[in-house]
GROMACS .gro file of C-alpha atoms in nm:
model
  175
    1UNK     CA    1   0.000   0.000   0.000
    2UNK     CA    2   0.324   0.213   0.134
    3UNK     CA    3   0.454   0.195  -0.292
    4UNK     CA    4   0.112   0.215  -0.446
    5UNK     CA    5   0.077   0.571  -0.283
    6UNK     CA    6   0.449   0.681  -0.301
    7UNK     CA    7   0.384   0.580  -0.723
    8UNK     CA    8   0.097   0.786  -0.723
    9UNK     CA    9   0.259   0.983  -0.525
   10UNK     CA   10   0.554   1.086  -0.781
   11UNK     CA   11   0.305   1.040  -1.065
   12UNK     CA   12   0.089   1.338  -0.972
   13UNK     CA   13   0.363   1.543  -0.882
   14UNK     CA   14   0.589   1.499  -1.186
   15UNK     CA   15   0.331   1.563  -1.400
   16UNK     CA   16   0.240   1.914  -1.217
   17UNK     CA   17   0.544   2.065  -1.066
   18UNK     CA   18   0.778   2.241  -1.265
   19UNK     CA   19   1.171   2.316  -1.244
   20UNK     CA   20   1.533   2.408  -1.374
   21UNK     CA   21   1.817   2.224  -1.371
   22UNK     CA   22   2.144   2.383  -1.304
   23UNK     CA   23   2.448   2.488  -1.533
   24UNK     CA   24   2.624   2.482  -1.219
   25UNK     CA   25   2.827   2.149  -1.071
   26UNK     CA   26   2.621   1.943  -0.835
   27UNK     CA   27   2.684   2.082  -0.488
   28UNK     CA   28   2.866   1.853  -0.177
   29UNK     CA   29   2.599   1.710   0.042
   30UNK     CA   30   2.757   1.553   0.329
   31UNK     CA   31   3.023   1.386   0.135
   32UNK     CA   32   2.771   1.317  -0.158
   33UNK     CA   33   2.628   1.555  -0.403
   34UNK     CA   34   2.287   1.685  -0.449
   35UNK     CA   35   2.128   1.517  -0.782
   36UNK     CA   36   1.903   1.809  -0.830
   37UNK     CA   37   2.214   2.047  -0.880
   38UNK     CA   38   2.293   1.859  -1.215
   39UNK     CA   39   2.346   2.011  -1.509
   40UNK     CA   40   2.086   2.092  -1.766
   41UNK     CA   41   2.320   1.877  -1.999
   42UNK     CA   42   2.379   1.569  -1.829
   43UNK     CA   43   2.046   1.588  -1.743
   44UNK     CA   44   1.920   1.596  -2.107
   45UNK     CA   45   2.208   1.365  -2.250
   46UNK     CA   46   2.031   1.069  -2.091
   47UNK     CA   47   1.720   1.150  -2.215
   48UNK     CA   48   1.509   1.336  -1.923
   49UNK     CA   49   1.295   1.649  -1.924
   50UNK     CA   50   1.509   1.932  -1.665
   51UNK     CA   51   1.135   2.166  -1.686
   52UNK     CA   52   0.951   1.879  -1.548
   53UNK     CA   53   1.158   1.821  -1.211
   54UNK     CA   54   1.029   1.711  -0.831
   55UNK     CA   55   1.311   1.800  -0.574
   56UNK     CA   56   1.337   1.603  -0.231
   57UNK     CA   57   1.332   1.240  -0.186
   58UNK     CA   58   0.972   1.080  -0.143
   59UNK     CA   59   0.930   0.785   0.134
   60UNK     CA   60   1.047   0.816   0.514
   61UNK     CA   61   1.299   0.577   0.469
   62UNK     CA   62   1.479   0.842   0.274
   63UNK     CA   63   1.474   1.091   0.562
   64UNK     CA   64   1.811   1.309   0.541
   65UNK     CA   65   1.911   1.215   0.151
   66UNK     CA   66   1.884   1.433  -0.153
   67UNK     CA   67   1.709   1.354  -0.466
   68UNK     CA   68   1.515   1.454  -0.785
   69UNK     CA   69   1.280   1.314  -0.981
   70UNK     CA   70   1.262   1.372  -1.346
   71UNK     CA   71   1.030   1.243  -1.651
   72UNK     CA   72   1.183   1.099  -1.949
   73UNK     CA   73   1.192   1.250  -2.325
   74UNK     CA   74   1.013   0.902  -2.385
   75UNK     CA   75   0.744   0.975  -2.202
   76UNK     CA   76   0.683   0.598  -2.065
   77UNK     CA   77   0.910   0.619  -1.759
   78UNK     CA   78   1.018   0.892  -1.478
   79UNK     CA   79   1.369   0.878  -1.335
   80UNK     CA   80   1.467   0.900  -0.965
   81UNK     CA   81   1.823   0.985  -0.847
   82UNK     CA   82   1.864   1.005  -0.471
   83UNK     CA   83   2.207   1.016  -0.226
   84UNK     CA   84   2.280   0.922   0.071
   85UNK     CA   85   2.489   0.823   0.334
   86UNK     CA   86   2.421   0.468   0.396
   87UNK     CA   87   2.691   0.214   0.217
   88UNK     CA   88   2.570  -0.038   0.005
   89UNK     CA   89   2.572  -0.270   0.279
   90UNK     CA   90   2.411  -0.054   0.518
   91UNK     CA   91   2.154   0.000   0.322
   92UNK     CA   92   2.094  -0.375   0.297
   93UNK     CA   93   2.081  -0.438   0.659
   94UNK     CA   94   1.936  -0.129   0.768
   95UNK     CA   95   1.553  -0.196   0.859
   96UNK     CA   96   1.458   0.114   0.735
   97UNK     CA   97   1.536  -0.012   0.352
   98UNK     CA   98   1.339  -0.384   0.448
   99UNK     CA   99   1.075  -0.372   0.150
  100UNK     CA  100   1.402  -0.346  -0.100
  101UNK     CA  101   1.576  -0.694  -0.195
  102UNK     CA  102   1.859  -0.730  -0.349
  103UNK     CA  103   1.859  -0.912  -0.697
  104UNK     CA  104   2.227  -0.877  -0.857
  105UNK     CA  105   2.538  -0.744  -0.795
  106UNK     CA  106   2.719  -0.542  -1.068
  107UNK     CA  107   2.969  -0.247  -1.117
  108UNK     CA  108   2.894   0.061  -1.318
  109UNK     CA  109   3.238   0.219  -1.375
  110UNK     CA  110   3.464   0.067  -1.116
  111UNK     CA  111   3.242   0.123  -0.864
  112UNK     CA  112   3.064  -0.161  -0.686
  113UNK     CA  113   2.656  -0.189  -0.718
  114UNK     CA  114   2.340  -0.395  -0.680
  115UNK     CA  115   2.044  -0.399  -0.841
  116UNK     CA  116   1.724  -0.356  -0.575
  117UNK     CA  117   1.364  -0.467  -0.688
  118UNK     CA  118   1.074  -0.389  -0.421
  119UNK     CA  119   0.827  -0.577  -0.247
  120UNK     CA  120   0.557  -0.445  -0.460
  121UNK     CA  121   0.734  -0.511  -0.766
  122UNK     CA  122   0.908  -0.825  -0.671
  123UNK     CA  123   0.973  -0.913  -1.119
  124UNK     CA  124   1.066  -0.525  -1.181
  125UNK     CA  125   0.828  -0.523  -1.485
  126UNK     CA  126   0.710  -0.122  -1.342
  127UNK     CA  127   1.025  -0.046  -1.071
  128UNK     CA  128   1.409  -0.142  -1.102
  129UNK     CA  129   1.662   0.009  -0.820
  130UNK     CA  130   1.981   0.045  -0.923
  131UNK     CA  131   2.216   0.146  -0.580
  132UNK     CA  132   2.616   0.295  -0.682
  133UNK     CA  133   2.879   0.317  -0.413
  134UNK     CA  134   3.013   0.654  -0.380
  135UNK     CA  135   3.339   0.759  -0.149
  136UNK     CA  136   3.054   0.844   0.122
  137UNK     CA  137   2.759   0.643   0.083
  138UNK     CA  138   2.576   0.540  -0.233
  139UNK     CA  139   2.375   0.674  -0.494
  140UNK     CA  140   2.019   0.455  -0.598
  141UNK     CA  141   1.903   0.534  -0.939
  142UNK     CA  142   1.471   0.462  -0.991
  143UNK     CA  143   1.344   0.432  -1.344
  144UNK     CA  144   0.987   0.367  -1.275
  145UNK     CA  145   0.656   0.363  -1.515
  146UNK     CA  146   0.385   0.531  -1.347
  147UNK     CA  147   0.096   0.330  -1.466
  148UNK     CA  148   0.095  -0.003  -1.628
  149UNK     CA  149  -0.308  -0.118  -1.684
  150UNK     CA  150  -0.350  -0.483  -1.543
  151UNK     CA  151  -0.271  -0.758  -1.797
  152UNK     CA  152  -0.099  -0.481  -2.065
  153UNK     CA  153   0.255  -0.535  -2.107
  154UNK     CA  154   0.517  -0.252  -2.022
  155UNK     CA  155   0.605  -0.022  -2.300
  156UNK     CA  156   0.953  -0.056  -2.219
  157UNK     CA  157   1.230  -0.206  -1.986
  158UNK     CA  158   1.279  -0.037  -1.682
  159UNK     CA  159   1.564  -0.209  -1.556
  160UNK     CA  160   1.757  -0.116  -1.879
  161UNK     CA  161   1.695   0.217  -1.845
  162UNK     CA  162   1.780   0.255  -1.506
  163UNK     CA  163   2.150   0.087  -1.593
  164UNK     CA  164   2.200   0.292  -1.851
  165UNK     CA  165   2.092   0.648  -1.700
  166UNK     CA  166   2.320   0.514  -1.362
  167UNK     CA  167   2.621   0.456  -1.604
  168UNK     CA  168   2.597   0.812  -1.736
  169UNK     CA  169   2.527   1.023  -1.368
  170UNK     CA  170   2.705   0.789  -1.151
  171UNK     CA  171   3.036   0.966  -1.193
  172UNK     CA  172   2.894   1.274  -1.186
  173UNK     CA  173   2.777   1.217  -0.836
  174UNK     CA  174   3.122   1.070  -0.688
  175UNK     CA  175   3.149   1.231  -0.323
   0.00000   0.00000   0.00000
């Protein structure tokens, strides 16, 4: 019930607010760096909209992390990009992060990963989670569809997208 509202949620408010990026680097965040403060251009390079931008992490277990949301050129999917300070183990254990389970580990650069699905999306046909260590916590990239009508099939592959959007921001985020 928690994700169903936290997807409609994110869906209502991507489609109304409005923002900027930034031509400015991403500003240090306790170690980490604030997603929002992106550039315009890396923003736009991996295919998301910088006018149609939510600011702030969404879900109490993200209490104390920075993040933006952002829809896609595509249309089909939205784009989270949060940081924080847990490691990648951390955020494993931590009880906080319980209704994420970790499906595959991976490396985008040389850093180390893992790929997250949710409880409410156990197959990741709608949400895929991809978490990057950073020098002072981790970075977890959403790509998420907001709607999916029972028995259609997904336009697209979520956990593809979120791979390659992480491979392109990830070092952009480095603490």
């Amino acid at each position: 019930m928690k994700y169903r509202a936290l997807s409609l949620i994110l869906g209502v408010v991507a489609a109304t607010v409005s923002g900027c990026g930034s031509t400015e680097p991403a500003k240090s965040v306790g170690g980490t760096h604030d997603p929002c403060a992106l550039p315009d251009a890396a923003i736009t390079a991996v295919g998301l909209v910088t006018a149609d931008r939510m600011t702030g992490p969404v879900g109490a277990e993200f209490d104390g992390w920075q993040g933006c949301v952002w829809k896609s050129g595509a249309g089909w999917y939205d784009v989270a990009v949060y940081t924080g300070a847990p490691t990648l183990g951390e955020f494993q254990r931590d009880q906080r992060y319980q209704d994420y389970r970790a499906v595959a580990s991976t490396t985008v650069g040389a850093r180390a990963a893992v790929e997250f699905a949710d409880r409410l999306d156990p197959d990741r046909r709608e949400r895929c989670y991809l978490a990057v260590a950073q020098p002072h916590g981790m970075t977890l990239f959403l790509a998420r569809i907001p709607y999916v009508r029972p028995g259609e099939q997904p336009p697209g592959d979520v956990c593809a997208e979120v791979r390659r959007v992480g491979a392109e921001l990830s070092g952009k985020l480095s603490g």
